[in-house]
XYZ file of C-alpha atoms in Angstrom:
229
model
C -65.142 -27.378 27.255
C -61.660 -27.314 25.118
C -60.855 -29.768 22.960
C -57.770 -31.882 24.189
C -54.904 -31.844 22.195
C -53.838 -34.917 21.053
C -50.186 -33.814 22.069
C -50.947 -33.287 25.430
C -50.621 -37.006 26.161
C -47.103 -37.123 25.803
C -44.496 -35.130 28.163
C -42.344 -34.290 25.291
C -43.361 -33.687 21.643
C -40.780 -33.931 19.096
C -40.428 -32.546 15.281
C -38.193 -35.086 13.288
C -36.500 -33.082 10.656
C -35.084 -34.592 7.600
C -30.935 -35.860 8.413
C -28.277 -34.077 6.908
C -26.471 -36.313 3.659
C -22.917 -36.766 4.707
C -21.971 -36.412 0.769
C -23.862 -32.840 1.050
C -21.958 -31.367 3.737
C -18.315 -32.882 2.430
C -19.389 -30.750 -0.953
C -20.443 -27.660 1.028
C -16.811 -28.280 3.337
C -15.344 -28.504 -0.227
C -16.641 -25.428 -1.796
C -15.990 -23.651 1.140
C -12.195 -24.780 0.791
C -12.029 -23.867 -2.921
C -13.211 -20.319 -2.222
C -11.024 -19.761 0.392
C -8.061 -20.662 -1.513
C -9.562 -18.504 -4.754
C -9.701 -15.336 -1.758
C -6.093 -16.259 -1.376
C -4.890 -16.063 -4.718
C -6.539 -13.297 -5.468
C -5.063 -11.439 -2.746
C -1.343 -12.640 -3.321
C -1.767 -11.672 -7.213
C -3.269 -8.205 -5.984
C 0.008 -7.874 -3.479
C 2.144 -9.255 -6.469
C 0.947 -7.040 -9.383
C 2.751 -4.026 -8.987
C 5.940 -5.250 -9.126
C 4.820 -7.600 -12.242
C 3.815 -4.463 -13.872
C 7.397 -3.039 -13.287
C 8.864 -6.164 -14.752
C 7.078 -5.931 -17.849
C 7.386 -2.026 -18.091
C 11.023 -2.244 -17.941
C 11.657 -5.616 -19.677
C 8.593 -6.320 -21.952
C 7.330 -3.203 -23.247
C 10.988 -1.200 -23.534
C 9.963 2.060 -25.274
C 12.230 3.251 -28.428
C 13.412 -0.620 -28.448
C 16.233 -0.084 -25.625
C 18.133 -2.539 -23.954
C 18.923 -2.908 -20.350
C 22.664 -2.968 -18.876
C 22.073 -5.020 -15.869
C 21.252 -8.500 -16.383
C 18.033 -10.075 -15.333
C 18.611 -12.893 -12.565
C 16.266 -15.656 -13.298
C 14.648 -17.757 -12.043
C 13.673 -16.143 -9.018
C 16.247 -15.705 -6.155
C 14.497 -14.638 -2.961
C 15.779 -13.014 0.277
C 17.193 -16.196 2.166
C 15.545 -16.935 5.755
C 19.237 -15.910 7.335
C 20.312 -13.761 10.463
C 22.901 -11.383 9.767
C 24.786 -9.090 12.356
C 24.698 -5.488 11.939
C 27.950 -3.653 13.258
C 26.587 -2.656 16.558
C 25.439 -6.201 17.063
C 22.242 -6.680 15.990
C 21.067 -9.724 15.089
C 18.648 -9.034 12.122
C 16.991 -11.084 9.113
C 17.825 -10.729 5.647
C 14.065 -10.782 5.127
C 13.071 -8.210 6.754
C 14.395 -5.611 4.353
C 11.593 -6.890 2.283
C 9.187 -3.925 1.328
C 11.567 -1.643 -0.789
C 13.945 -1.810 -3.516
C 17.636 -2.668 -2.117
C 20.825 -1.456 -3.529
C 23.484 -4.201 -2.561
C 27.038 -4.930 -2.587
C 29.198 -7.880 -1.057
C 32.853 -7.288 0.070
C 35.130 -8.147 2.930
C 35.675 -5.799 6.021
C 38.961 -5.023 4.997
C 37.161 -3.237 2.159
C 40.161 -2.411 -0.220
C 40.730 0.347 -2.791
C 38.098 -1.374 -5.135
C 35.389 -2.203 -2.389
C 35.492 1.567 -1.235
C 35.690 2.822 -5.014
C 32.414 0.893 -5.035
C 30.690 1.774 -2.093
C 31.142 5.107 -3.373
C 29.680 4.606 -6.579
C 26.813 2.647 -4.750
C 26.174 5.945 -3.021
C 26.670 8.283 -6.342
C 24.339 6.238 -8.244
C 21.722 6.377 -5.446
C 21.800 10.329 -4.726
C 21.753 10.444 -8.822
C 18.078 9.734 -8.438
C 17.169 12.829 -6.748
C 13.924 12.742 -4.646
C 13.403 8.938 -5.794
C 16.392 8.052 -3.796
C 14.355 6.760 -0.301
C 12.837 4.358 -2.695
C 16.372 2.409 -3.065
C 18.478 1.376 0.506
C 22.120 0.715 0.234
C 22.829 -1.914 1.418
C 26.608 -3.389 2.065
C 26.867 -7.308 2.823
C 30.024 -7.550 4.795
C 31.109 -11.440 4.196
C 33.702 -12.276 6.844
C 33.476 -10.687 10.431
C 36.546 -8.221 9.994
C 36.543 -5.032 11.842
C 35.926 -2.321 9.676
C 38.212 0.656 9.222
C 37.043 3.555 11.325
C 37.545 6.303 8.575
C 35.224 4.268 6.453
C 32.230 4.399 8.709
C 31.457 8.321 8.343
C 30.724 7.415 4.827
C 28.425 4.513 5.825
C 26.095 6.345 7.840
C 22.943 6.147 4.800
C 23.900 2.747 4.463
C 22.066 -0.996 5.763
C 25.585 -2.239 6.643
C 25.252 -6.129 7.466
C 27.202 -9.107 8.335
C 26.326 -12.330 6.510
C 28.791 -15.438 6.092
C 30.242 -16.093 2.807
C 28.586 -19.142 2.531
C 25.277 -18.150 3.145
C 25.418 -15.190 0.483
C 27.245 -18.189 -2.006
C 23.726 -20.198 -1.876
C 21.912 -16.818 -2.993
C 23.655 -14.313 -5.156
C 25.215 -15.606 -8.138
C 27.959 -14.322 -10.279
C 28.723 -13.669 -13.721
C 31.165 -16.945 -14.932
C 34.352 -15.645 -14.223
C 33.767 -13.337 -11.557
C 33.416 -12.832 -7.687
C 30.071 -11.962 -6.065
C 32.107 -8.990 -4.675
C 32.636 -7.648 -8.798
C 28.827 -6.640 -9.312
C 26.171 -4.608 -7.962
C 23.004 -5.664 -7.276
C 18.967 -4.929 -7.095
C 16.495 -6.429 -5.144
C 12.447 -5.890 -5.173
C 10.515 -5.060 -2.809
C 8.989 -8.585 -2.648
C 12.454 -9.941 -1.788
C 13.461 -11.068 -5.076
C 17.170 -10.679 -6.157
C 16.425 -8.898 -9.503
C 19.157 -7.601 -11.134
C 22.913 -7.667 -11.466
C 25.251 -4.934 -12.856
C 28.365 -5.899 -14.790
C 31.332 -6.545 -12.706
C 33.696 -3.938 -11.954
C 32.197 -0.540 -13.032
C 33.870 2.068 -15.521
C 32.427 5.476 -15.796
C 30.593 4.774 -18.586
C 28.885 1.724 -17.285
C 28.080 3.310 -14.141
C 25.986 6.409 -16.432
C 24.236 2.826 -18.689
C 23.630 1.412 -14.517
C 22.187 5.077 -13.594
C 19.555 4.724 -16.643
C 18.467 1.071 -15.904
C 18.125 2.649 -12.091
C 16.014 5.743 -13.560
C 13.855 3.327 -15.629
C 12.989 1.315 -12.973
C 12.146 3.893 -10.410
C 9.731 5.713 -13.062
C 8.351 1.865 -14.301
C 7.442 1.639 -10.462
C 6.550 5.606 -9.695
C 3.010 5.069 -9.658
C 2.337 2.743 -6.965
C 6.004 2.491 -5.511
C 6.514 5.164 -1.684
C 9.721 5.022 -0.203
C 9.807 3.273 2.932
C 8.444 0.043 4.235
């Protein structure tokens, strides 16, 4: 005959593990947290460093000891979070133009001799950089909701032409003392930070010193910078 086992007497039998310590699990909860915020970081510096490397190619490191012509905006101006109107309409976000370098320019609709004498060196200095040039949009920030001339818009047809109010583009760009936002040219990254400003009101010989700054930058960010978003 088989032995009985003990067990069988009762209908259930249970294993009693040892409890969990509360303190134990808030650590593991903790670590957890830490690491995930670690994987974070890592991945925004990873996003981040190839336009940090441009920085301190064209800024830090300056072969034959040159110095730039446009003037380094700091601190940090981002893309604001504003809609703008395109001129069929559109309702689009300055931030979405995010993800490649942007050649800008602020002026009324009116666009006067000056305005279009800039425009057109906006577009000069862009087709000056050859095959590099779909790694800079034009971009035109029209300030006041104007119609603009019809002659003018054949020439705008490579451009980002948007509408943004005066005030809005006040609280972002800034302007050398003495000047109008309208006077300078500027450059934005392709992280959405307002990164350089050109002198105001261009000569021929400042527009050559703006081509270099725009020839150094493209080569400081040739090897990991592809034109388009």
């Amino acid at each position: 005959m088989s032995r009985a086992n003990p067990n069988d007497d009762h209908p259930l039998g249970l294993t009693v593990h040892s409890m969990p310590v509360p303190d134990q699990g808030l650590a593991q909860a903790g670590a957890r947290t830490r690491l995930g915020r670690w994987k974070m970081l890592m991945v925004m510096l990873v996003c981040a460093a190839p336009v940090i490397a441009s920085y301190f190619t064209y800024y830090v490191v300056r072969p034959e000891g040159r110095r730039n012509f446009g003037t380094l905006v700091e601190p940090q101006r981002p893309l604001p979070d504003v809609v703008g109107t395109t001129l069929d309409g559109k309702s689009v976000n300055l931030r979405s133009l995010k993800g490649q370098w942007l050649f800008m320019s602020v002026a009324g609709a009116d666009c006067d001799a000056e305005c279009g004498q800039r425009l057109y060196l906006q577009r000069q200095l862009r087709e000056s950089l050859g095959k590099e040039k779909d790694r800079l949009d034009w971009v035109w920030l029209i300030q006041d909701n104007q119609p603009v001339a019809e002659a003018l818009l054949p020439a705008l047809k490579d451009a980002t032409v948007i509408r943004v109010s005066e005030a809005d583009l006040s609280a972002w760009l800034v302007a050398q003392e003495g000047s109008a936002l309208s006077d300078h040219l500027y450059v934005v990254d392709p992280i959405g930070n307002l990164m350089l400003r050109f002198p105001p009101k261009l000569d021929p010989e400042g527009a050559l010193k703006a081509k270099r700054d725009l020839d150094r930058l493209m080569r400081a960010a040739a090897f990991w910078d592809k034109a388009g978003r």
